[in-house]
Tab-separated table of C-alpha atoms and ligand atoms in Angstrom:
chain	number	residue	atom	x	y	z
A	1	UNK	CA	81.955	89.034	105.778
A	2	UNK	CA	85.816	89.774	106.234
A	3	UNK	CA	88.326	90.993	104.172
A	4	UNK	CA	91.651	89.267	103.656
A	5	UNK	CA	94.609	90.779	101.933
A	6	UNK	CA	97.356	88.715	100.874
A	7	UNK	CA	94.902	85.559	100.670
A	8	UNK	CA	96.258	83.899	98.088
A	9	UNK	CA	100.128	84.231	99.715
A	10	UNK	CA	100.936	81.148	102.146
A	11	UNK	CA	99.871	82.379	105.420
A	12	UNK	CA	96.997	83.939	103.883
A	13	UNK	CA	95.448	80.981	101.580
A	14	UNK	CA	95.991	78.648	104.855
A	15	UNK	CA	93.690	81.099	106.533
A	16	UNK	CA	91.205	81.636	104.026
A	17	UNK	CA	90.514	77.912	103.562
A	18	UNK	CA	90.713	77.273	106.916
A	19	UNK	CA	88.430	80.282	107.697
A	20	UNK	CA	85.833	78.865	105.355
A	21	UNK	CA	85.953	75.291	106.638
A	22	UNK	CA	85.939	75.808	110.336
A	23	UNK	CA	84.329	79.930	110.352
A	24	UNK	CA	82.278	79.542	107.130
A	25	UNK	CA	81.456	83.094	106.936
A	26	UNK	CA	82.103	84.502	103.608
A	27	UNK	CA	85.782	86.112	102.747
A	28	UNK	CA	86.581	88.208	100.160
A	29	UNK	CA	90.228	87.992	98.980
A	30	UNK	CA	92.665	91.337	97.640
A	31	UNK	CA	96.092	90.052	96.308
A	32	UNK	CA	98.453	91.772	93.654
A	33	UNK	CA	99.302	88.388	92.383
A	34	UNK	CA	102.896	89.109	92.815
A	35	UNK	CA	105.858	86.300	92.009
A	36	UNK	CA	104.962	84.940	95.806
A	37	UNK	CA	100.835	85.097	95.900
A	38	UNK	CA	99.347	82.382	93.402
A	39	UNK	CA	95.670	81.461	92.534
A	40	UNK	CA	95.839	78.134	92.650
A	41	UNK	CA	96.721	78.331	96.561
A	42	UNK	CA	92.967	78.785	96.866
A	43	UNK	CA	91.564	76.555	94.017
A	44	UNK	CA	89.796	74.325	96.360
A	45	UNK	CA	87.426	77.403	96.783
A	46	UNK	CA	86.675	77.678	93.041
A	47	UNK	CA	82.794	77.850	92.662
A	48	UNK	CA	82.309	78.511	96.439
A	49	UNK	CA	79.999	81.187	96.806
A	50	UNK	CA	81.004	81.800	100.450
A	51	UNK	CA	84.780	83.292	98.575
A	52	UNK	CA	85.189	86.183	96.336
A	53	UNK	CA	88.652	86.355	94.604
A	54	UNK	CA	90.119	90.781	93.764
A	55	UNK	CA	93.322	90.754	92.263
A	56	UNK	CA	94.808	94.441	93.504
A	57	UNK	CA	97.231	96.411	95.044
A	58	UNK	CA	96.826	97.796	98.597
A	59	UNK	CA	98.963	100.723	97.066
A	60	UNK	CA	95.796	101.685	95.253
A	61	UNK	CA	93.638	103.737	97.493
A	62	UNK	CA	90.943	104.572	95.174
A	63	UNK	CA	90.497	100.989	95.050
A	64	UNK	CA	90.182	99.726	98.692
A	65	UNK	CA	87.908	102.553	99.723
A	66	UNK	CA	85.845	101.479	96.703
A	67	UNK	CA	85.822	97.805	97.507
A	68	UNK	CA	85.249	98.550	101.579
A	69	UNK	CA	81.899	100.550	100.534
A	70	UNK	CA	80.655	97.362	98.107
A	71	UNK	CA	81.679	94.014	100.545
A	72	UNK	CA	81.011	96.668	104.297
A	73	UNK	CA	83.086	93.943	105.835
A	74	UNK	CA	83.484	93.426	109.876
A	75	UNK	CA	86.985	93.068	109.398
A	76	UNK	CA	89.911	93.196	107.770
A	77	UNK	CA	92.989	90.562	108.407
A	78	UNK	CA	95.758	92.140	106.774
A	79	UNK	CA	98.525	89.736	105.456
A	80	UNK	CA	99.402	91.028	102.082
A	81	UNK	CA	102.996	92.178	102.388
A	82	UNK	CA	106.612	91.083	100.522
A	83	UNK	CA	107.796	88.835	103.510
A	84	UNK	CA	111.553	87.481	102.487
A	85	UNK	CA	114.412	89.187	104.026
A	86	UNK	CA	117.350	87.623	100.999
A	87	UNK	CA	114.749	89.910	98.697
A	88	UNK	CA	114.765	92.988	100.853
A	89	UNK	CA	118.157	92.802	101.097
A	90	UNK	CA	118.662	92.657	97.164
A	91	UNK	CA	115.547	95.016	96.476
A	92	UNK	CA	114.064	96.855	99.248
A	93	UNK	CA	112.199	99.159	97.667
A	94	UNK	CA	108.893	96.498	97.451
A	95	UNK	CA	109.392	96.377	100.663
A	96	UNK	CA	108.505	99.997	101.714
A	97	UNK	CA	106.345	100.216	98.364
A	98	UNK	CA	103.988	97.106	100.294
A	99	UNK	CA	104.735	97.188	103.985
A	100	UNK	CA	104.779	100.346	104.490
A	101	UNK	CA	102.869	102.214	102.235
A	102	UNK	CA	100.613	99.860	101.320
A	103	UNK	CA	99.603	99.628	105.234
A	104	UNK	CA	99.320	103.069	105.564
A	105	UNK	CA	96.857	103.357	102.383
A	106	UNK	CA	94.343	100.493	104.093
A	107	UNK	CA	94.702	102.640	107.110
A	108	UNK	CA	93.758	105.206	105.741
A	109	UNK	CA	90.418	103.365	103.750
A	110	UNK	CA	89.471	101.627	106.235
A	111	UNK	CA	89.294	104.575	108.786
A	112	UNK	CA	87.088	106.142	106.107
A	113	UNK	CA	84.966	103.331	106.028
A	114	UNK	CA	84.947	102.408	109.934
A	115	UNK	CA	83.445	106.372	110.263
A	116	UNK	CA	81.016	105.996	107.698
A	117	UNK	CA	79.341	103.329	109.984
A	118	UNK	CA	76.276	102.921	112.491
A	119	UNK	CA	77.223	102.318	116.006
A	120	UNK	CA	76.625	98.630	116.142
A	121	UNK	CA	79.013	97.480	113.299
A	122	UNK	CA	81.533	100.489	114.372
A	123	UNK	CA	82.093	98.952	117.623
A	124	UNK	CA	82.314	95.465	116.294
A	125	UNK	CA	84.753	96.554	112.762
A	126	UNK	CA	88.124	95.141	113.730
A	127	UNK	CA	91.674	95.923	111.449
A	128	UNK	CA	94.146	93.100	112.427
A	129	UNK	CA	97.349	93.660	111.081
A	130	UNK	CA	99.925	90.213	110.690
A	131	UNK	CA	103.023	91.155	111.639
A	132	UNK	CA	106.600	88.945	112.668
A	133	UNK	CA	108.565	88.496	115.340
A	134	UNK	CA	111.655	89.469	113.877
A	135	UNK	CA	111.005	93.444	114.176
A	136	UNK	CA	112.161	92.582	117.384
A	137	UNK	CA	115.788	92.102	116.337
A	138	UNK	CA	118.244	89.562	117.306
A	139	UNK	CA	118.302	87.502	120.441
A	140	UNK	CA	121.817	86.843	122.718
A	141	UNK	CA	121.953	82.851	123.551
A	142	UNK	CA	120.582	83.196	126.889
A	143	UNK	CA	118.338	85.957	126.497
A	144	UNK	CA	114.545	85.134	127.649
A	145	UNK	CA	112.171	85.414	124.396
A	146	UNK	CA	110.794	88.459	122.557
A	147	UNK	CA	107.848	89.129	124.715
A	148	UNK	CA	105.260	92.271	123.891
A	149	UNK	CA	107.570	94.942	125.698
A	150	UNK	CA	110.304	93.740	123.678
A	151	UNK	CA	112.415	96.997	122.043
A	152	UNK	CA	112.066	97.081	118.258
A	153	UNK	CA	115.124	96.908	116.889
A	154	UNK	CA	114.835	95.215	113.573
A	155	UNK	CA	117.803	94.820	111.600
A	156	UNK	CA	117.024	93.937	107.885
A	157	UNK	CA	115.239	96.015	105.336
A	158	UNK	CA	112.536	93.251	105.365
A	159	UNK	CA	111.902	93.535	109.246
A	160	UNK	CA	112.817	97.451	109.147
A	161	UNK	CA	109.171	97.511	107.086
A	162	UNK	CA	107.262	95.103	109.031
A	163	UNK	CA	108.242	97.272	112.332
A	164	UNK	CA	106.927	100.799	110.314
A	165	UNK	CA	103.922	99.133	109.232
A	166	UNK	CA	103.382	98.109	113.075
A	167	UNK	CA	104.232	101.440	114.128
A	168	UNK	CA	101.388	102.700	111.596
A	169	UNK	CA	99.164	100.370	113.366
A	170	UNK	CA	99.619	101.016	116.904
A	171	UNK	CA	99.231	105.428	115.924
A	172	UNK	CA	95.974	104.604	114.037
A	173	UNK	CA	94.599	103.401	116.936
A	174	UNK	CA	96.275	105.747	119.482
A	175	UNK	CA	95.396	109.112	117.173
A	176	UNK	CA	91.949	108.271	115.447
A	177	UNK	CA	90.625	105.708	117.548
A	178	UNK	CA	90.697	102.759	114.701
A	179	UNK	CA	89.972	99.414	116.514
A	180	UNK	CA	92.915	97.774	115.751
A	181	UNK	CA	95.016	94.422	116.812
A	182	UNK	CA	98.378	93.491	116.189
A	183	UNK	CA	99.854	89.384	116.251
A	184	UNK	CA	103.529	89.271	115.646
A	185	UNK	CA	104.374	85.482	115.067
A	186	UNK	CA	107.636	83.269	114.879
A	187	UNK	CA	108.433	81.446	111.506
A	188	UNK	CA	106.156	79.312	110.126
A	189	UNK	CA	105.913	76.057	108.191
A	190	UNK	CA	103.253	74.123	106.373
A	191	UNK	CA	101.787	73.474	102.706
A	192	UNK	CA	101.944	76.062	99.884
A	193	UNK	CA	104.710	77.624	101.525
A	194	UNK	CA	107.255	79.171	98.658
A	195	UNK	CA	110.379	77.360	97.943
A	196	UNK	CA	112.502	80.241	98.556
A	197	UNK	CA	112.402	79.838	102.241
A	198	UNK	CA	114.499	77.602	104.381
A	199	UNK	CA	111.820	74.448	105.013
A	200	UNK	CA	110.506	74.157	101.356
A	201	UNK	CA	113.311	75.283	99.581
A	202	UNK	CA	115.853	71.948	101.631
A	203	UNK	CA	112.728	69.703	100.814
A	204	UNK	CA	112.495	70.907	97.346
A	205	UNK	CA	116.466	71.132	96.367
A	206	UNK	CA	116.551	67.439	98.012
A	207	UNK	CA	113.909	65.979	96.462
A	208	UNK	CA	115.759	67.629	92.759
A	209	UNK	CA	119.265	66.313	93.959
A	210	UNK	CA	120.061	69.988	94.591
A	211	UNK	CA	122.896	71.284	96.906
A	212	UNK	CA	120.618	72.525	100.725
A	213	UNK	CA	122.406	76.043	100.931
A	214	UNK	CA	123.040	76.589	104.711
A	215	UNK	CA	123.925	80.279	105.628
A	216	UNK	CA	127.516	81.063	107.576
A	217	UNK	CA	127.754	77.942	110.191
A	218	UNK	CA	123.999	76.772	110.370
A	219	UNK	CA	124.123	77.743	114.233
A	220	UNK	CA	121.198	80.306	113.772
A	221	UNK	CA	117.978	79.972	115.791
A	222	UNK	CA	114.614	80.554	114.584
A	223	UNK	CA	110.923	79.311	116.267
A	224	UNK	CA	109.314	77.496	114.339
A	225	UNK	CA	105.053	77.497	113.930
A	226	UNK	CA	103.164	75.435	112.239
A	227	UNK	CA	100.893	77.406	109.816
A	228	UNK	CA	97.292	76.235	110.564
A	229	UNK	CA	98.577	77.003	114.551
A	230	UNK	CA	99.226	80.571	113.518
A	231	UNK	CA	96.016	80.927	111.632
A	232	UNK	CA	94.336	79.316	114.870
A	233	UNK	CA	96.344	82.107	117.103
A	234	UNK	CA	95.023	85.129	114.507
A	235	UNK	CA	91.571	83.701	114.733
A	236	UNK	CA	91.384	83.878	118.558
A	237	UNK	CA	93.109	87.183	118.101
A	238	UNK	CA	90.242	88.913	116.256
A	239	UNK	CA	87.535	87.137	118.510
A	240	UNK	CA	88.546	88.099	121.741
A	241	UNK	CA	91.559	90.730	121.526
A	242	UNK	CA	92.288	93.486	123.093
A	243	UNK	CA	91.738	96.832	120.988
A	244	UNK	CA	94.933	98.400	120.429
A	245	UNK	CA	96.566	95.616	122.155
A	246	UNK	CA	100.066	93.296	120.500
A	247	UNK	CA	100.068	89.240	121.031
A	248	UNK	CA	103.246	87.430	120.281
A	249	UNK	CA	102.227	83.978	118.591
A	250	UNK	CA	104.652	81.082	118.624
A	251	UNK	CA	105.293	77.387	119.800
A	252	UNK	CA	108.788	77.412	121.781
A	253	UNK	CA	110.282	75.264	118.982
A	254	UNK	CA	113.690	76.943	118.638
A	255	UNK	CA	115.755	74.781	116.190
A	256	UNK	CA	119.309	75.758	114.756
A	257	UNK	CA	118.668	76.103	110.988
A	258	UNK	CA	121.695	72.932	110.817
A	259	UNK	CA	119.579	70.632	113.168
A	260	UNK	CA	116.346	71.531	111.031
A	261	UNK	CA	117.757	70.723	107.623
A	262	UNK	CA	119.622	67.413	109.160
A	263	UNK	CA	115.895	66.780	110.371
A	264	UNK	CA	114.324	67.183	107.261
A	265	UNK	CA	116.865	65.112	105.525
A	266	UNK	CA	116.472	62.111	107.773
A	267	UNK	CA	112.790	62.423	107.081
A	268	UNK	CA	113.465	62.078	103.483
A	269	UNK	CA	115.181	58.779	103.972
A	270	UNK	CA	112.231	57.306	106.080
A	271	UNK	CA	109.761	58.486	103.597
A	272	UNK	CA	111.730	58.758	100.044
A	273	UNK	CA	114.963	57.271	100.185
A	274	UNK	CA	117.716	58.416	97.510
A	275	UNK	CA	117.627	55.794	95.000
A	276	UNK	CA	121.464	55.484	95.104
A	277	UNK	CA	121.688	54.341	98.766
A	278	UNK	CA	123.083	57.690	100.023
A	279	UNK	CA	121.327	59.815	102.611
A	280	UNK	CA	119.541	62.968	101.792
A	281	UNK	CA	122.232	64.965	104.413
A	282	UNK	CA	125.130	64.331	102.040
A	283	UNK	CA	123.626	67.573	99.610
A	284	UNK	CA	124.304	69.818	102.770
A	285	UNK	CA	126.264	72.902	101.422
A	286	UNK	CA	127.681	75.049	103.688
A	287	UNK	CA	127.300	79.196	101.502
A	288	UNK	CA	128.345	82.637	102.549
A	289	UNK	CA	126.380	83.873	105.039
A	290	UNK	CA	123.540	86.721	104.726
A	291	UNK	CA	124.243	89.666	105.374
A	292	UNK	CA	123.532	91.322	108.885
A	293	UNK	CA	122.240	87.725	109.719
A	294	UNK	CA	119.914	87.421	112.863
A	295	UNK	CA	121.473	85.297	115.134
A	296	UNK	CA	118.301	84.264	117.176
A	297	UNK	CA	114.413	84.459	117.507
A	298	UNK	CA	112.152	83.163	120.443
A	299	UNK	CA	108.676	84.216	120.876
A	300	UNK	CA	107.151	84.320	124.845
A	301	UNK	CA	104.038	83.217	124.008
A	302	UNK	CA	102.430	83.055	127.357
A	303	UNK	CA	100.158	86.689	126.879
A	304	UNK	CA	98.228	84.240	124.315
A	305	UNK	CA	98.114	81.530	126.571
A	306	UNK	CA	96.992	83.242	129.549
A	307	UNK	CA	94.869	85.750	128.169
A	308	UNK	CA	93.522	83.836	125.342
A	309	UNK	CA	93.739	80.370	126.362
A	310	UNK	CA	95.356	79.622	122.696
A	311	UNK	CA	97.928	77.070	122.656
A	312	UNK	CA	99.364	75.473	119.448
A	313	UNK	CA	98.066	72.215	118.247
A	314	UNK	CA	101.447	70.418	116.832
A	315	UNK	CA	104.527	69.905	117.749
A	316	UNK	CA	107.701	70.402	115.554
A	317	UNK	CA	107.679	66.782	115.064
A	318	UNK	CA	104.424	66.188	113.741
A	319	UNK	CA	104.059	69.633	112.105
A	320	UNK	CA	106.904	68.701	110.087
A	321	UNK	CA	106.075	65.581	109.380
A	322	UNK	CA	102.958	66.485	107.668
A	323	UNK	CA	104.696	69.234	105.809
A	324	UNK	CA	107.399	66.653	104.248
A	325	UNK	CA	104.678	64.337	103.464
A	326	UNK	CA	102.500	67.434	101.544
A	327	UNK	CA	105.317	68.640	99.656
A	328	UNK	CA	105.808	64.481	98.634
A	329	UNK	CA	102.211	64.789	97.750
A	330	UNK	CA	102.081	67.552	96.268
A	331	UNK	CA	104.943	67.551	93.096
A	332	UNK	CA	102.497	69.412	90.743
A	333	UNK	CA	102.400	72.735	92.803
A	334	UNK	CA	105.840	72.451	93.453
A	335	UNK	CA	106.497	72.291	89.407
A	336	UNK	CA	104.119	74.907	88.756
A	337	UNK	CA	105.970	77.145	91.247
A	338	UNK	CA	109.321	76.791	90.164
A	339	UNK	CA	108.319	77.003	86.286
A	340	UNK	CA	106.183	79.566	87.150
A	341	UNK	CA	103.625	78.090	85.290
A	342	UNK	CA	100.721	79.571	87.936
A	343	UNK	CA	101.525	82.723	86.330
A	344	UNK	CA	99.955	82.007	82.392
A	345	UNK	CA	97.399	80.113	84.719
A	346	UNK	CA	96.659	83.466	86.583
A	347	UNK	CA	96.851	85.260	82.895
A	348	UNK	CA	94.040	82.765	81.157
A	349	UNK	CA	92.117	83.076	84.286
A	350	UNK	CA	92.126	86.755	83.952
A	351	UNK	CA	92.546	87.181	80.606
B	1	NAD	P1	103.859	85.293	100.931
B	1	NAD	O1	105.241	86.070	100.507
B	1	NAD	O2	103.696	83.776	100.754
B	1	NAD	O3	102.555	86.182	100.264
B	1	NAD	C1	102.652	87.261	100.637
B	1	NAD	C2	100.826	87.714	99.913
B	1	NAD	O4	100.433	89.422	99.334
B	1	NAD	C3	101.306	87.486	98.145
B	1	NAD	O5	100.219	86.415	98.289
B	1	NAD	C4	101.162	88.651	97.699
B	1	NAD	O6	101.275	88.033	96.385
B	1	NAD	C5	100.699	89.675	98.774
B	1	NAD	N1	100.982	90.799	97.979
B	1	NAD	C6	102.587	91.260	97.981
B	1	NAD	N2	102.417	93.006	97.758
B	1	NAD	C7	100.733	92.823	97.459
B	1	NAD	C8	100.346	94.144	97.343
B	1	NAD	N3	101.295	95.458	96.957
B	1	NAD	N4	99.053	94.201	97.213
B	1	NAD	C9	98.324	93.059	97.118
B	1	NAD	N5	98.754	91.809	97.728
B	1	NAD	C10	100.201	91.846	98.006
B	1	NAD	O7	103.805	85.625	102.506
B	1	NAD	P2	103.579	84.795	104.075
B	1	NAD	O8	104.776	83.978	104.280
B	1	NAD	O9	102.129	83.921	103.463
B	1	NAD	O10	103.076	86.034	104.901
B	1	NAD	C11	102.212	86.680	105.119
B	1	NAD	C12	101.856	87.609	106.150
B	1	NAD	O11	102.449	86.768	107.540
B	1	NAD	C13	103.239	89.135	105.953
B	1	NAD	O12	102.542	90.551	106.488
B	1	NAD	C14	104.438	88.572	106.675
B	1	NAD	O13	105.188	89.542	107.389
B	1	NAD	C15	103.647	87.776	108.072
B	1	NAD	N6	104.340	86.871	108.744
B	1	NAD	C16	105.331	85.904	108.013
B	1	NAD	C17	105.855	84.734	108.544
B	1	NAD	C18	106.268	83.571	108.087
B	1	NAD	O14	107.124	82.973	108.517
B	1	NAD	N7	106.022	83.236	106.657
B	1	NAD	C19	106.140	84.593	110.496
B	1	NAD	C20	105.486	85.797	110.990
B	1	NAD	C21	104.113	86.617	110.328
B	2	TYD	P1	113.752	82.300	106.192
B	2	TYD	O1	113.093	80.963	105.646
B	2	TYD	O2	114.741	82.742	104.660
B	2	TYD	O3	113.098	83.086	106.939
B	2	TYD	P2	113.545	84.111	107.882
B	2	TYD	O4	114.866	84.687	107.633
B	2	TYD	O5	112.412	85.307	107.531
B	2	TYD	O6	114.194	83.783	109.496
B	2	TYD	O7	115.109	81.431	106.415
B	2	TYD	C1	115.468	80.560	107.796
B	2	TYD	C2	116.870	80.661	108.632
B	2	TYD	O8	117.343	79.808	107.422
B	2	TYD	C3	117.480	82.005	108.276
B	2	TYD	O9	118.123	81.774	108.969
B	2	TYD	C4	118.631	82.230	106.961
B	2	TYD	C5	118.686	80.798	106.535
B	2	TYD	N1	118.625	80.259	106.076
B	2	TYD	C6	119.858	79.537	105.352
B	2	TYD	O10	120.909	79.077	105.612
B	2	TYD	N2	119.961	78.374	103.804
B	2	TYD	C7	118.738	79.522	102.637
B	2	TYD	O11	118.793	79.116	102.143
B	2	TYD	C8	118.089	79.964	103.201
B	2	TYD	C9	116.496	80.151	102.532
B	2	TYD	C10	117.658	80.340	104.673
């Protein structure tokens, strides 16, 4: 059995669904169900005895101790976080609470639980911390991609809070011997992505006839990875990663924001042409830039490939087509999320 924190969010839910389908080992999901957590993301597992859902906060140390003692997981995969850079600029407090204090509480609960395990279970236990390439800061245009040796230079409250959590995880390995692993992944996209982030926002705004906001000149570069490839990378690190080490996960898909948005518009023109015969690209609108906007991220994932034999399965072309199609096929999910109705659903389930 493994414990997954943040399993009702975008990547966590994809991870839990894939894990149950492909590994089949039971999962306990712990999630606070913030605005980003959606119980319906795991609806396919309702009634499946291999999945247990618990609503709770990772800053609640007593809850963590109790649930570790009760469920006795062999591993913790830690996704729970506040994850949106723009929100962190407008209100950093929750990012410090969940990403820093929450990770600290989880490490402490894990340490106490792990110390009490028998030798064999103790040796097998893993704490896998899911982090981001944004901890490395911004790359100059011609600079080589981030390796695991790159200095930490976070620029946003979000990336600073994730950097802090990475450092705590590292320290709990070196000081207490807790068997930790850290992954630093590039920008994800795919099904179940909350439509505040660039790719799902552009797809849903385009279909709703709204403007497609491009910050600044749109020449910022991100390195995109299909979410299922991130999930397979995490499974591989959990299985074979060296304790105390960090692994960069990415798919060699550097693209400028404006090119991503044009690609999505072209796919929608093909799959769901506008009734008035115009292209979706006419909805593109340049807006004020994000403060402190990082210019470029790029991941060198050669360690994952050379040491763990991991490679992404999707190209950007195949992944973005699947993603656009998923949003076209799941209009009810989008509507639920945008109207906030998923919160009523949660309240009804847990009343
Ligand atoms: P998300 O915002 O979609 O989901 C986060 C989940 O954590 C939500 O279900 C939320 O309810 C839950 N949560 C938040 N605060 C909590 C708390 N205090 N206690 C328990 N649960 C809480 O985020 P995501 O995009 O799925 O990202 C998941 C993880 O992956 C994060 O740690 C993020 O830093 C990391 N990451 C994300 C990306 C990306 O492109 N989205 C890339 C690399 C790494
Ligand atoms: P985002 O999806 O928020 O991810 P991150 O900031 O973690 O990389 O943004 C991806 C890129 O798209 C980033 O350079 C900011 C830009 N962006 C826009 O231009 N317009 C938007 O409406 C959003 C949400 C992002």
